[in-house]
Every structure is written in C-alpha cells, then in structure tokens.
Amino acid sequence: MTRTVPQPRSSPDAAPGSADAALARRYARELGWTTAGRDPLRLLTGESFDVLELPAEAGHAVLRRGVRTGPVLLSGTRMGLLVAVGGADELPGLLDWLEWGPL
C-alpha cells in the first residue's frame, strides 16, 4: 500500500497544541511516524525512516529522471529523501558497487 504524506498547513506562529498537535497525531495514527513532542512539528528519523540529504539541485535531477522515491523534503538549497530505516547505512556500499566512490 502506498502511503502519502499529508501536507503541513500550520503557520510558524500557530498556537501550541493547535494544528501541529493535530498533524502529529495524524502522522502517528495513519503513518506510524513518531514526532518530537514540541512545536514546530518535527519527524524523528531512525525509527520509521531515514533521510538521505543532498543538494537540492541533485535531488531535482533525480526527480526529473522519474526515479520513484518516498516523500521528499526541501529546505533552501538542501533536499531530503525519506527512505526505509537502514537505507542511509546502505548508501556507502551502494556507491562503492556503482563505482562512484565514497561520499
């Protein structure tokens, strides 16, 4: 089953316990994702997923190729690909196998 990530709709000025708290409950209930217990909402990595962080330009190139990814985070010039737990640990071996060298 493919899970989609709901879009956060709260503003940075949202009152504590308002939209961020509701969104945290939704992430936990529907997706099984753990969140940090504070505003603004933060997803915890290493439990339900890992994040592979890369330059946004490189991430956009990956997405333009039609590569199927999980959810994607974009923050300024950085992009994060949410992958299965342990996926980040496998990346160095994968890059070596592809003969791309170490990071």
PDB file of C-alpha atoms in Angstrom:
ATOM      1  CA  MET A   1       0.000   0.000   0.000  1.00  0.00           C
ATOM      2  CA  THR A   2       1.365   3.399  -0.966  1.00  0.00           C
ATOM      3  CA  ARG A   3       1.207   5.970   1.786  1.00  0.00           C
ATOM      4  CA  THR A   4       1.049   9.657   1.028  1.00  0.00           C
ATOM      5  CA  VAL A   5       2.333  12.310   3.370  1.00  0.00           C
ATOM      6  CA  PRO A   6      -0.220  14.937   4.385  1.00  0.00           C
ATOM      7  CA  GLN A   7       0.893  18.484   3.735  1.00  0.00           C
ATOM      8  CA  PRO A   8       1.512  20.533   6.883  1.00  0.00           C
ATOM      9  CA  ARG A   9      -0.840  23.505   6.968  1.00  0.00           C
ATOM     10  CA  SER A  10       0.126  25.207  10.205  1.00  0.00           C
ATOM     11  CA  SER A  11       1.950  28.504  10.258  1.00  0.00           C
ATOM     12  CA  PRO A  12       5.131  29.071  12.270  1.00  0.00           C
ATOM     13  CA  ASP A  13       3.019  31.284  14.550  1.00  0.00           C
ATOM     14  CA  ALA A  14       0.456  28.558  15.341  1.00  0.00           C
ATOM     15  CA  ALA A  15      -0.569  28.317  18.970  1.00  0.00           C
ATOM     16  CA  PRO A  16       0.987  25.369  20.841  1.00  0.00           C
ATOM     17  CA  GLY A  17      -1.180  22.289  20.680  1.00  0.00           C
ATOM     18  CA  SER A  18      -3.149  23.514  17.671  1.00  0.00           C
ATOM     19  CA  ALA A  19      -2.629  22.370  14.079  1.00  0.00           C
ATOM     20  CA  ASP A  20       0.838  20.944  14.758  1.00  0.00           C
ATOM     21  CA  ALA A  21      -0.510  18.708  17.526  1.00  0.00           C
ATOM     22  CA  ALA A  22      -3.334  17.502  15.286  1.00  0.00           C
ATOM     23  CA  LEU A  23      -0.882  16.807  12.472  1.00  0.00           C
ATOM     24  CA  ALA A  24       1.441  14.925  14.848  1.00  0.00           C
ATOM     25  CA  ARG A  25      -1.478  12.704  15.904  1.00  0.00           C
ATOM     26  CA  ARG A  26      -2.357  12.088  12.250  1.00  0.00           C
ATOM     27  CA  TYR A  27       1.232  11.143  11.362  1.00  0.00           C
ATOM     28  CA  ALA A  28       1.346   8.750  14.316  1.00  0.00           C
ATOM     29  CA  ARG A  29      -2.094   7.217  13.744  1.00  0.00           C
ATOM     30  CA  GLU A  30      -2.149   6.933   9.928  1.00  0.00           C
ATOM     31  CA  LEU A  31       1.524   6.554   9.042  1.00  0.00           C
ATOM     32  CA  GLY A  32       3.069   5.199  12.230  1.00  0.00           C
ATOM     33  CA  TRP A  33       5.622   8.029  12.252  1.00  0.00           C
ATOM     34  CA  THR A  34       6.981   9.294  15.556  1.00  0.00           C
ATOM     35  CA  THR A  35       7.201  13.044  16.087  1.00  0.00           C
ATOM     36  CA  ALA A  36       9.031  15.207  18.588  1.00  0.00           C
ATOM     37  CA  GLY A  37       6.661  16.494  21.270  1.00  0.00           C
ATOM     38  CA  ARG A  38       7.015  20.181  20.516  1.00  0.00           C
ATOM     39  CA  ASP A  39       6.123  22.926  18.065  1.00  0.00           C
ATOM     40  CA  PRO A  40       7.076  23.248  15.299  1.00  0.00           C
ATOM     41  CA  LEU A  41       6.385  19.664  14.318  1.00  0.00           C
ATOM     42  CA  ARG A  42       9.491  17.554  13.743  1.00  0.00           C
ATOM     43  CA  LEU A  43       9.581  13.985  12.454  1.00  0.00           C
ATOM     44  CA  LEU A  44      12.057  11.657  14.186  1.00  0.00           C
ATOM     45  CA  THR A  45      14.394   9.737  11.901  1.00  0.00           C
ATOM     46  CA  GLY A  46      15.854   6.306  12.532  1.00  0.00           C
ATOM     47  CA  GLU A  47      12.593   4.790  13.787  1.00  0.00           C
ATOM     48  CA  SER A  48      10.205   4.749  10.812  1.00  0.00           C
ATOM     49  CA  PHE A  49      12.519   6.124   8.134  1.00  0.00           C
ATOM     50  CA  ASP A  50      15.962   7.587   7.466  1.00  0.00           C
ATOM     51  CA  VAL A  51      16.732  10.740   5.498  1.00  0.00           C
ATOM     52  CA  LEU A  52      19.256  10.919   2.681  1.00  0.00           C
ATOM     53  CA  GLU A  53      20.235  14.583   2.420  1.00  0.00           C
ATOM     54  CA  LEU A  54      21.691  16.006  -0.774  1.00  0.00           C
ATOM     55  CA  PRO A  55      21.953  19.323  -2.620  1.00  0.00           C
ATOM     56  CA  ALA A  56      18.531  20.364  -3.941  1.00  0.00           C
ATOM     57  CA  GLU A  57      19.916  20.631  -7.473  1.00  0.00           C
ATOM     58  CA  ALA A  58      20.991  16.973  -7.398  1.00  0.00           C
ATOM     59  CA  GLY A  59      17.664  15.961  -5.868  1.00  0.00           C
ATOM     60  CA  HIS A  60      15.725  17.746  -8.608  1.00  0.00           C
ATOM     61  CA  ALA A  61      17.850  15.917 -11.203  1.00  0.00           C
ATOM     62  CA  VAL A  62      16.911  12.588  -9.590  1.00  0.00           C
ATOM     63  CA  LEU A  63      13.220  13.503  -9.597  1.00  0.00           C
ATOM     64  CA  ARG A  64      13.328  14.667 -13.253  1.00  0.00           C
ATOM     65  CA  ARG A  65      14.579  11.185 -14.205  1.00  0.00           C
ATOM     66  CA  GLY A  66      11.326   9.725 -12.929  1.00  0.00           C
ATOM     67  CA  VAL A  67      13.003   7.774 -10.134  1.00  0.00           C
ATOM     68  CA  ARG A  68      10.385   6.623  -7.660  1.00  0.00           C
ATOM     69  CA  THR A  69      11.211   7.983  -4.248  1.00  0.00           C
ATOM     70  CA  GLY A  70       9.441   8.183  -0.954  1.00  0.00           C
ATOM     71  CA  PRO A  71       8.426  11.540   0.446  1.00  0.00           C
ATOM     72  CA  VAL A  72      10.784  14.422  -0.293  1.00  0.00           C
ATOM     73  CA  LEU A  73      11.716  17.356   1.939  1.00  0.00           C
ATOM     74  CA  LEU A  74      13.005  20.642   0.530  1.00  0.00           C
ATOM     75  CA  SER A  75      14.671  23.294   2.659  1.00  0.00           C
ATOM     76  CA  GLY A  76      16.505  26.031   0.825  1.00  0.00           C
ATOM     77  CA  THR A  77      19.384  24.511  -1.113  1.00  0.00           C
ATOM     78  CA  ARG A  78      19.065  21.047   0.514  1.00  0.00           C
ATOM     79  CA  MET A  79      16.723  18.146  -0.264  1.00  0.00           C
ATOM     80  CA  GLY A  80      15.976  15.116   1.885  1.00  0.00           C
ATOM     81  CA  LEU A  81      14.696  11.799   0.570  1.00  0.00           C
ATOM     82  CA  LEU A  82      12.823   9.762   3.169  1.00  0.00           C
ATOM     83  CA  VAL A  83      13.889   6.119   2.858  1.00  0.00           C
ATOM     84  CA  ALA A  84      13.387   2.913   4.822  1.00  0.00           C
ATOM     85  CA  VAL A  85      15.193   2.607   8.135  1.00  0.00           C
ATOM     86  CA  GLY A  86      18.724   1.413   7.460  1.00  0.00           C
ATOM     87  CA  GLY A  87      18.722   2.806   3.928  1.00  0.00           C
ATOM     88  CA  ALA A  88      21.210   5.502   4.847  1.00  0.00           C
ATOM     89  CA  ASP A  89      23.583   2.823   6.193  1.00  0.00           C
ATOM     90  CA  GLU A  90      23.484   1.012   2.844  1.00  0.00           C
ATOM     91  CA  LEU A  91      24.372   4.079   0.763  1.00  0.00           C
ATOM     92  CA  PRO A  92      28.199   3.863   1.035  1.00  0.00           C
ATOM     93  CA  GLY A  93      28.147   0.226  -0.136  1.00  0.00           C
ATOM     94  CA  LEU A  94      25.795   1.076  -2.988  1.00  0.00           C
ATOM     95  CA  LEU A  95      28.007   3.955  -4.141  1.00  0.00           C
ATOM     96  CA  ASP A  96      31.047   1.658  -3.989  1.00  0.00           C
ATOM     97  CA  TRP A  97      29.226  -1.015  -6.003  1.00  0.00           C
ATOM     98  CA  LEU A  98      28.324   1.626  -8.608  1.00  0.00           C
ATOM     99  CA  GLU A  99      31.995   2.681  -8.590  1.00  0.00           C
ATOM    100  CA  TRP A 100      31.010   6.253  -7.673  1.00  0.00           C
ATOM    101  CA  GLY A 101      33.481   6.394  -4.799  1.00  0.00           C
ATOM    102  CA  PRO A 102      32.933   7.452  -1.210  1.00  0.00           C
ATOM    103  CA  LEU A 103      30.956  10.480  -0.156  1.00  0.00           C
TER     104      LEU A 103
END
